């Protein structure tokens, strides 16, 4: 499908002549369906860009003008969303560029946690959802939600601060980023200089644990920008980028039901599917089980699992994961519950578990940790039920004196008995993980960031908002740190 994107004379080939490079573009999931993100990271990630690097970028832009001005015409990309002007090369050239290092340093002076981001957050440009199939947090960025730049110019600098502020909560663990490109137009796209600032602002700590960057519905605009920035971007970071032509391709790696996908992106994807249906590979219909068999645990309800396991409120796979992890070697594993695991291995173990077959963690604590998180995430209803969602998200509004009483009422009185028993079992185990935080680096707050979205989920009709993440994590952190006062022995 990558061929769908190639014009008669592609911008990539033009810039190859400029850069004297012959390297192939980074892979599309259309061509490499089994492509796995490189889970290693480069310890020598891109350092601070010098003035010379900025000048090099300007020179490339000037050269691009010469090429464009030579009479070469570009064909419309088959995957263009119809809103981005095809003569975007000129727009890139006309965009302002950074001239001094002070332009970049000025961003840092404005970064502050106490800044009010309500005006940015309400737009929904950035959302944090659950985990992908490898157990990594998923952050979604939707270009279509960027407001048009009118008389009252949108504050792109503040948006950048909001992005870094949001990512700061998650960069210490493996995470994936999904970028929905459709909807970026000449009216709402940021200037090229802002894109450069964004890349510089996301320094090594943000790039290190980013394991996959999915560019959904890319057009030639993305490919041109990528070629312009490519000389300053490390090869290892580049290998984390993947072009995704259709939502069906993204579904191989991320459960689309947990993503907040704008309606216009869904409609655009449907149009692309119809337009290019002759070029789509034929695949057999997915097999599904209408009624779960008695051994099913992943995706089932706690009541179903209990009824099929001799009335034990602790599901067998949870008990097996905890018993494996509750050993000195596993408890002392640095980054336990924060690192991802091989997608294929996790899916294979899920399948074996649901078939009632033995599960082997291969001596890898990260596999067991991801499997435990996956079980909680795929429960038919979250462990902290939908009914309790509103109370949990209001946790921050409670006074410190009021919190102990309200949390006890919520957990001891309002939580169903089976949910209570499982929550108690998991929290008491995690207290032993926290006891080894000097070695595994997993404090109560770190564990809350990891387990919050897996224990508490918004009702399907509402979706999880970014503003709810903070209160949820704070509530879970409180439960972890005060578990000895909450749970009845």
Tab-separated table of C-alpha atoms in Angstrom, residues 20-384:
chain	number	residue	atom	x	y	z
A	20	UNK	CA	22.592	12.877	-1.652
A	21	UNK	CA	20.893	10.057	0.221
A	22	UNK	CA	19.457	6.795	-1.089
A	23	UNK	CA	18.007	5.432	2.123
A	24	UNK	CA	14.491	4.014	1.830
A	25	UNK	CA	11.693	5.790	3.699
A	26	UNK	CA	10.689	4.342	7.025
A	27	UNK	CA	8.278	1.432	6.843
A	28	UNK	CA	4.557	1.523	6.450
A	29	UNK	CA	2.479	-1.015	8.339
A	30	UNK	CA	0.873	-1.730	4.974
A	31	UNK	CA	4.119	-3.288	3.766
A	32	UNK	CA	5.366	-4.789	6.992
A	33	UNK	CA	2.419	-6.159	8.938
A	34	UNK	CA	4.757	-8.088	11.226
A	35	UNK	CA	6.966	-5.063	11.887
A	36	UNK	CA	7.803	-4.747	15.570
A	37	UNK	CA	8.991	-1.444	17.076
A	38	UNK	CA	12.631	-1.550	18.074
A	39	UNK	CA	12.468	-1.802	21.845
A	40	UNK	CA	16.050	-0.694	22.228
A	41	UNK	CA	16.893	2.930	22.576
A	42	UNK	CA	19.815	5.018	21.556
A	43	UNK	CA	21.875	6.241	24.518
A	44	UNK	CA	23.311	8.899	22.250
A	45	UNK	CA	20.057	10.484	21.215
A	46	UNK	CA	20.133	13.800	19.459
A	47	UNK	CA	21.969	16.480	21.418
A	48	UNK	CA	21.213	20.207	21.380
A	49	UNK	CA	21.130	21.588	17.854
A	50	UNK	CA	23.730	24.161	17.032
A	51	UNK	CA	23.208	27.280	14.972
A	52	UNK	CA	24.952	25.494	12.121
A	53	UNK	CA	22.267	22.800	12.127
A	54	UNK	CA	19.555	25.416	11.869
A	55	UNK	CA	21.427	27.027	8.992
A	56	UNK	CA	21.631	23.633	7.307
A	57	UNK	CA	17.861	23.327	7.557
A	58	UNK	CA	17.434	26.781	6.038
A	59	UNK	CA	19.795	25.875	3.195
A	60	UNK	CA	17.769	22.756	2.444
A	61	UNK	CA	14.621	24.832	2.349
A	62	UNK	CA	16.297	27.229	-0.097
A	63	UNK	CA	17.397	24.288	-2.260
A	64	UNK	CA	13.877	22.946	-2.203
A	65	UNK	CA	12.685	26.263	-3.599
A	66	UNK	CA	15.094	25.869	-6.468
A	67	UNK	CA	13.835	22.395	-7.240
A	68	UNK	CA	10.204	23.431	-7.042
A	69	UNK	CA	10.839	26.481	-9.123
A	70	UNK	CA	12.364	24.390	-11.907
A	71	UNK	CA	8.966	23.475	-13.296
A	72	UNK	CA	8.534	20.055	-11.660
A	73	UNK	CA	4.890	19.334	-10.893
A	74	UNK	CA	3.599	16.985	-8.213
A	75	UNK	CA	0.625	14.705	-8.634
A	76	UNK	CA	-2.036	14.653	-5.951
A	77	UNK	CA	-1.335	12.016	-3.325
A	78	UNK	CA	-3.967	9.254	-3.442
A	79	UNK	CA	-4.232	9.461	0.342
A	80	UNK	CA	-4.512	13.201	0.626
A	81	UNK	CA	-7.401	14.179	2.838
A	82	UNK	CA	-8.315	16.869	0.366
A	83	UNK	CA	-7.703	19.666	2.856
A	84	UNK	CA	-3.933	20.124	2.717
A	85	UNK	CA	-2.814	22.213	-0.175
A	86	UNK	CA	-0.669	20.202	-2.582
A	87	UNK	CA	1.714	23.110	-3.032
A	88	UNK	CA	2.769	22.792	0.599
A	89	UNK	CA	6.475	23.018	-0.297
A	90	UNK	CA	6.100	26.752	-0.759
A	91	UNK	CA	4.268	26.980	2.576
A	92	UNK	CA	7.173	25.220	4.271
A	93	UNK	CA	9.649	27.595	2.706
A	94	UNK	CA	7.655	30.645	3.773
A	95	UNK	CA	7.359	29.423	7.370
A	96	UNK	CA	9.632	31.188	9.862
A	97	UNK	CA	12.666	29.320	11.171
A	98	UNK	CA	14.622	29.530	14.407
A	99	UNK	CA	17.632	31.757	14.059
A	100	UNK	CA	19.297	31.535	17.454
A	101	UNK	CA	19.612	29.091	20.327
A	102	UNK	CA	17.844	31.675	22.477
A	103	UNK	CA	14.656	31.000	20.515
A	104	UNK	CA	14.699	27.432	21.812
A	105	UNK	CA	15.843	28.283	25.342
A	106	UNK	CA	12.990	30.749	25.691
A	107	UNK	CA	10.557	27.831	25.843
A	108	UNK	CA	12.072	26.441	29.026
A	109	UNK	CA	11.637	29.692	30.932
A	110	UNK	CA	7.858	29.433	30.475
A	111	UNK	CA	7.430	25.790	31.494
A	112	UNK	CA	5.583	25.644	34.770
A	113	UNK	CA	3.375	22.986	36.311
A	114	UNK	CA	1.056	25.526	37.840
A	115	UNK	CA	0.107	27.049	34.484
A	116	UNK	CA	-3.597	26.811	33.714
A	117	UNK	CA	-4.050	24.580	30.663
A	118	UNK	CA	-7.835	24.412	30.776
A	119	UNK	CA	-8.205	26.295	27.487
A	120	UNK	CA	-5.888	23.807	25.765
A	121	UNK	CA	-7.186	20.671	27.496
A	122	UNK	CA	-10.813	21.328	26.570
A	123	UNK	CA	-9.926	21.079	22.868
A	124	UNK	CA	-9.036	17.396	23.248
A	125	UNK	CA	-5.959	17.660	21.026
A	126	UNK	CA	-4.075	15.306	23.351
A	127	UNK	CA	-5.639	12.327	25.121
A	128	UNK	CA	-4.123	9.573	27.269
A	129	UNK	CA	-5.898	6.223	26.988
A	130	UNK	CA	-5.158	2.693	28.196
A	131	UNK	CA	-2.336	0.384	27.148
A	132	UNK	CA	-1.481	-1.102	23.761
A	133	UNK	CA	-0.976	-4.825	23.107
A	134	UNK	CA	2.543	-4.620	24.540
A	135	UNK	CA	1.385	-3.036	27.805
A	136	UNK	CA	2.523	0.495	26.929
A	137	UNK	CA	0.549	3.645	27.690
A	138	UNK	CA	-1.041	5.150	24.588
A	139	UNK	CA	-1.085	8.911	23.966
A	140	UNK	CA	-3.300	10.172	21.124
A	141	UNK	CA	-2.788	13.455	19.244
A	142	UNK	CA	-5.510	14.559	16.794
A	143	UNK	CA	-4.577	17.215	14.244
A	144	UNK	CA	-8.203	17.865	13.325
A	145	UNK	CA	-8.796	19.328	16.792
A	146	UNK	CA	-6.250	22.096	16.307
A	147	UNK	CA	-8.239	25.340	16.074
A	148	UNK	CA	-7.910	27.544	12.986
A	149	UNK	CA	-5.512	30.438	13.246
A	150	UNK	CA	-7.720	33.478	12.892
A	151	UNK	CA	-7.689	36.980	14.227
A	152	UNK	CA	-7.050	35.578	17.689
A	153	UNK	CA	-3.983	33.449	17.009
A	154	UNK	CA	-3.868	30.083	18.743
A	155	UNK	CA	-1.091	29.905	21.335
A	156	UNK	CA	1.129	27.169	19.876
A	157	UNK	CA	3.841	27.829	22.465
A	158	UNK	CA	1.365	27.043	25.232
A	159	UNK	CA	0.278	23.904	23.377
A	160	UNK	CA	3.900	22.756	23.366
A	161	UNK	CA	4.173	23.371	27.109
A	162	UNK	CA	0.944	21.422	27.595
A	163	UNK	CA	2.334	18.508	25.576
A	164	UNK	CA	5.502	18.320	27.651
A	165	UNK	CA	3.495	18.776	30.857
A	166	UNK	CA	1.265	15.836	29.874
A	167	UNK	CA	4.117	13.582	28.774
A	168	UNK	CA	6.079	14.239	31.968
A	169	UNK	CA	3.656	11.937	33.767
A	170	UNK	CA	4.353	9.020	31.446
A	171	UNK	CA	7.880	9.311	30.021
A	172	UNK	CA	9.414	7.230	32.814
A	173	UNK	CA	7.596	4.176	31.446
A	174	UNK	CA	7.367	2.735	27.937
A	175	UNK	CA	4.683	4.476	25.900
A	176	UNK	CA	3.313	4.686	22.363
A	177	UNK	CA	2.061	7.744	20.515
A	178	UNK	CA	-0.704	7.776	17.902
A	179	UNK	CA	-0.959	10.809	15.634
A	180	UNK	CA	-4.131	11.235	13.558
A	181	UNK	CA	-2.985	13.461	10.701
A	182	UNK	CA	-6.294	13.951	8.913
A	183	UNK	CA	-7.745	17.397	9.461
A	184	UNK	CA	-4.479	19.332	9.377
A	185	UNK	CA	-5.152	22.129	6.900
A	186	UNK	CA	-3.583	25.342	5.745
A	187	UNK	CA	-5.857	27.083	8.255
A	188	UNK	CA	-4.825	25.241	11.416
A	189	UNK	CA	-1.367	23.774	10.840
A	190	UNK	CA	1.468	25.101	13.027
A	191	UNK	CA	4.404	26.880	11.383
A	192	UNK	CA	7.490	24.870	10.501
A	193	UNK	CA	9.440	26.662	13.219
A	194	UNK	CA	6.995	25.281	15.823
A	195	UNK	CA	7.541	21.729	14.555
A	196	UNK	CA	11.271	22.263	14.968
A	197	UNK	CA	10.764	23.669	18.463
A	198	UNK	CA	8.620	20.673	19.361
A	199	UNK	CA	11.301	18.230	18.273
A	200	UNK	CA	13.904	20.126	20.302
A	201	UNK	CA	11.627	20.389	23.360
A	202	UNK	CA	11.113	16.619	23.385
A	203	UNK	CA	14.636	15.825	24.501
A	204	UNK	CA	16.163	12.446	25.270
A	205	UNK	CA	13.963	11.672	28.278
A	206	UNK	CA	10.871	11.808	26.041
A	207	UNK	CA	12.410	9.882	23.130
A	208	UNK	CA	14.073	7.180	25.231
A	209	UNK	CA	10.903	5.348	26.302
A	210	UNK	CA	8.829	6.169	23.225
A	211	UNK	CA	8.642	2.729	21.640
A	212	UNK	CA	6.282	3.345	18.729
A	213	UNK	CA	5.049	6.442	16.896
A	214	UNK	CA	2.107	5.657	14.617
A	215	UNK	CA	1.437	8.267	11.901
A	216	UNK	CA	-2.126	7.560	10.830
A	217	UNK	CA	-3.358	8.633	7.366
A	218	UNK	CA	-0.088	10.312	6.334
A	219	UNK	CA	0.111	12.532	3.279
A	220	UNK	CA	3.052	13.892	1.336
A	221	UNK	CA	3.129	16.804	3.780
A	222	UNK	CA	4.438	14.466	6.499
A	223	UNK	CA	6.962	12.890	4.180
A	224	UNK	CA	8.354	16.259	3.084
A	225	UNK	CA	8.652	17.487	6.690
A	226	UNK	CA	10.301	14.199	7.658
A	227	UNK	CA	12.881	14.526	4.893
A	228	UNK	CA	13.652	18.092	5.957
A	229	UNK	CA	14.234	17.106	9.587
A	230	UNK	CA	15.843	13.745	8.849
A	231	UNK	CA	19.500	14.941	8.919
A	232	UNK	CA	19.045	16.007	12.567
A	233	UNK	CA	17.126	12.912	13.708
A	234	UNK	CA	18.826	9.741	14.913
A	235	UNK	CA	18.272	6.541	12.943
A	236	UNK	CA	17.024	4.671	16.014
A	237	UNK	CA	14.347	7.257	16.656
A	238	UNK	CA	13.379	7.059	13.006
A	239	UNK	CA	12.823	3.322	13.264
A	240	UNK	CA	10.156	3.933	15.884
A	241	UNK	CA	8.056	5.808	13.310
A	242	UNK	CA	5.517	3.841	11.295
A	243	UNK	CA	3.093	4.990	8.627
A	244	UNK	CA	-0.425	3.628	9.107
A	245	UNK	CA	-2.654	3.953	6.047
A	246	UNK	CA	-5.860	2.567	7.551
A	247	UNK	CA	-7.357	2.150	11.009
A	248	UNK	CA	-7.551	-1.598	10.445
A	249	UNK	CA	-3.760	-1.668	10.400
A	250	UNK	CA	-3.561	0.241	13.664
A	251	UNK	CA	-5.946	-2.302	15.221
A	252	UNK	CA	-3.203	-4.934	14.979
A	253	UNK	CA	-1.302	-3.106	17.699
A	254	UNK	CA	-3.883	-1.112	19.659
A	255	UNK	CA	-7.455	-1.862	20.667
A	256	UNK	CA	-9.361	0.803	18.749
A	257	UNK	CA	-12.242	0.668	21.228
A	258	UNK	CA	-10.096	2.348	23.871
A	259	UNK	CA	-8.906	5.117	21.539
A	260	UNK	CA	-10.684	8.439	21.255
A	261	UNK	CA	-10.923	8.652	17.451
A	262	UNK	CA	-12.514	11.837	16.057
A	263	UNK	CA	-15.569	11.150	13.925
A	264	UNK	CA	-14.105	12.936	10.908
A	265	UNK	CA	-11.058	10.648	11.078
A	266	UNK	CA	-13.348	7.609	11.063
A	267	UNK	CA	-15.271	8.980	8.077
A	268	UNK	CA	-12.031	9.775	6.239
A	269	UNK	CA	-10.804	6.222	6.833
A	270	UNK	CA	-14.043	4.817	5.407
A	271	UNK	CA	-13.638	6.980	2.302
A	272	UNK	CA	-10.065	5.767	1.832
A	273	UNK	CA	-11.132	2.158	2.216
A	274	UNK	CA	-13.775	2.588	-0.501
A	275	UNK	CA	-11.437	4.526	-2.765
A	276	UNK	CA	-8.639	1.987	-2.575
A	277	UNK	CA	-10.649	-1.189	-1.983
A	278	UNK	CA	-9.233	-2.801	-5.112
A	279	UNK	CA	-5.732	-2.492	-3.688
A	280	UNK	CA	-6.549	-3.833	-0.239
A	281	UNK	CA	-5.232	-7.303	0.599
A	282	UNK	CA	-7.864	-9.936	1.188
A	283	UNK	CA	-7.762	-11.519	4.614
A	284	UNK	CA	-9.921	-14.206	6.170
A	285	UNK	CA	-12.661	-13.009	8.542
A	286	UNK	CA	-11.493	-12.949	12.159
A	287	UNK	CA	-12.558	-15.890	14.244
A	288	UNK	CA	-14.569	-15.074	17.329
A	289	UNK	CA	-16.256	-16.947	20.134
A	290	UNK	CA	-19.892	-15.977	20.641
A	291	UNK	CA	-20.011	-17.428	24.138
A	292	UNK	CA	-16.817	-17.712	26.236
A	293	UNK	CA	-15.792	-21.221	27.183
A	294	UNK	CA	-15.401	-22.146	30.838
A	295	UNK	CA	-11.628	-21.597	30.793
A	296	UNK	CA	-11.874	-18.034	29.438
A	297	UNK	CA	-10.362	-15.384	31.712
A	298	UNK	CA	-9.259	-12.489	29.499
A	299	UNK	CA	-12.238	-10.369	28.503
A	300	UNK	CA	-14.670	-12.145	30.808
A	301	UNK	CA	-16.441	-10.874	33.911
A	302	UNK	CA	-15.245	-11.607	37.457
A	303	UNK	CA	-18.487	-13.436	38.157
A	304	UNK	CA	-18.025	-15.707	35.127
A	305	UNK	CA	-14.420	-16.519	36.098
A	306	UNK	CA	-15.407	-17.204	39.697
A	307	UNK	CA	-18.255	-19.523	38.695
A	308	UNK	CA	-15.913	-21.548	36.502
A	309	UNK	CA	-13.081	-21.762	39.053
A	310	UNK	CA	-14.678	-23.349	42.115
A	311	UNK	CA	-15.894	-20.055	43.534
A	312	UNK	CA	-12.398	-18.596	44.002
A	313	UNK	CA	-12.669	-14.757	43.822
A	314	UNK	CA	-9.029	-14.559	42.655
A	315	UNK	CA	-8.798	-15.513	38.962
A	316	UNK	CA	-6.191	-18.234	38.319
A	317	UNK	CA	-4.103	-16.117	35.937
A	318	UNK	CA	-3.933	-13.287	38.503
A	319	UNK	CA	-2.809	-15.693	41.199
A	320	UNK	CA	-0.215	-17.213	38.864
A	321	UNK	CA	1.161	-13.787	37.866
A	322	UNK	CA	1.348	-12.558	41.463
A	323	UNK	CA	2.983	-15.735	42.770
A	324	UNK	CA	5.595	-15.541	40.003
A	325	UNK	CA	6.259	-11.839	40.652
A	326	UNK	CA	6.224	-12.148	44.440
A	327	UNK	CA	9.800	-13.449	44.573
A	328	UNK	CA	12.960	-11.473	45.415
A	329	UNK	CA	14.357	-11.532	41.867
A	330	UNK	CA	11.117	-10.329	40.308
A	331	UNK	CA	10.318	-7.761	43.032
A	332	UNK	CA	13.747	-6.222	42.585
A	333	UNK	CA	13.477	-5.951	38.781
A	334	UNK	CA	14.008	-2.323	37.841
A	335	UNK	CA	11.014	-0.842	36.037
A	336	UNK	CA	8.691	-3.724	36.857
A	337	UNK	CA	5.183	-2.899	35.512
A	338	UNK	CA	6.711	0.054	33.658
A	339	UNK	CA	8.427	-1.831	30.849
A	340	UNK	CA	6.643	-3.426	27.912
A	341	UNK	CA	6.857	-7.006	26.672
A	342	UNK	CA	6.871	-8.784	23.322
A	343	UNK	CA	3.417	-8.448	21.756
A	344	UNK	CA	3.401	-11.896	20.173
A	345	UNK	CA	4.394	-13.601	23.434
A	346	UNK	CA	1.695	-11.790	25.429
A	347	UNK	CA	-1.007	-12.669	22.888
A	348	UNK	CA	0.122	-16.286	22.812
A	349	UNK	CA	-0.085	-16.546	26.603
A	350	UNK	CA	-3.524	-14.931	26.624
A	351	UNK	CA	-4.726	-17.480	24.099
A	352	UNK	CA	-3.277	-20.384	26.098
A	353	UNK	CA	-4.840	-19.073	29.286
A	354	UNK	CA	-8.275	-18.798	27.681
A	355	UNK	CA	-7.932	-22.359	26.411
A	356	UNK	CA	-7.025	-23.657	29.851
A	357	UNK	CA	-3.469	-24.535	28.798
A	358	UNK	CA	-0.371	-24.062	31.006
A	359	UNK	CA	1.181	-20.586	30.903
A	360	UNK	CA	4.971	-20.203	30.983
A	361	UNK	CA	6.395	-16.723	31.690
A	362	UNK	CA	9.796	-17.844	30.365
A	363	UNK	CA	11.412	-16.534	33.530
A	364	UNK	CA	10.664	-12.950	32.437
A	365	UNK	CA	9.109	-10.726	35.118
A	366	UNK	CA	8.051	-8.149	32.519
A	367	UNK	CA	5.906	-10.709	30.675
A	368	UNK	CA	4.072	-11.627	33.893
A	369	UNK	CA	3.664	-7.944	34.791
A	370	UNK	CA	2.206	-7.046	31.387
A	371	UNK	CA	-0.115	-10.051	31.501
A	372	UNK	CA	-1.476	-8.936	34.892
A	373	UNK	CA	-2.104	-5.408	33.608
A	374	UNK	CA	-3.691	-6.820	30.447
A	375	UNK	CA	-6.095	-8.957	32.485
A	376	UNK	CA	-7.263	-5.921	34.471
A	377	UNK	CA	-7.562	-3.779	31.358
A	378	UNK	CA	-9.644	-6.378	29.485
A	379	UNK	CA	-12.095	-7.167	32.273
A	380	UNK	CA	-15.663	-6.880	31.046
A	381	UNK	CA	-16.114	-4.129	33.655
A	382	UNK	CA	-13.189	-2.433	35.415
A	383	UNK	CA	-12.288	-3.622	38.911
A	384	UNK	CA	-13.339	-0.211	40.230
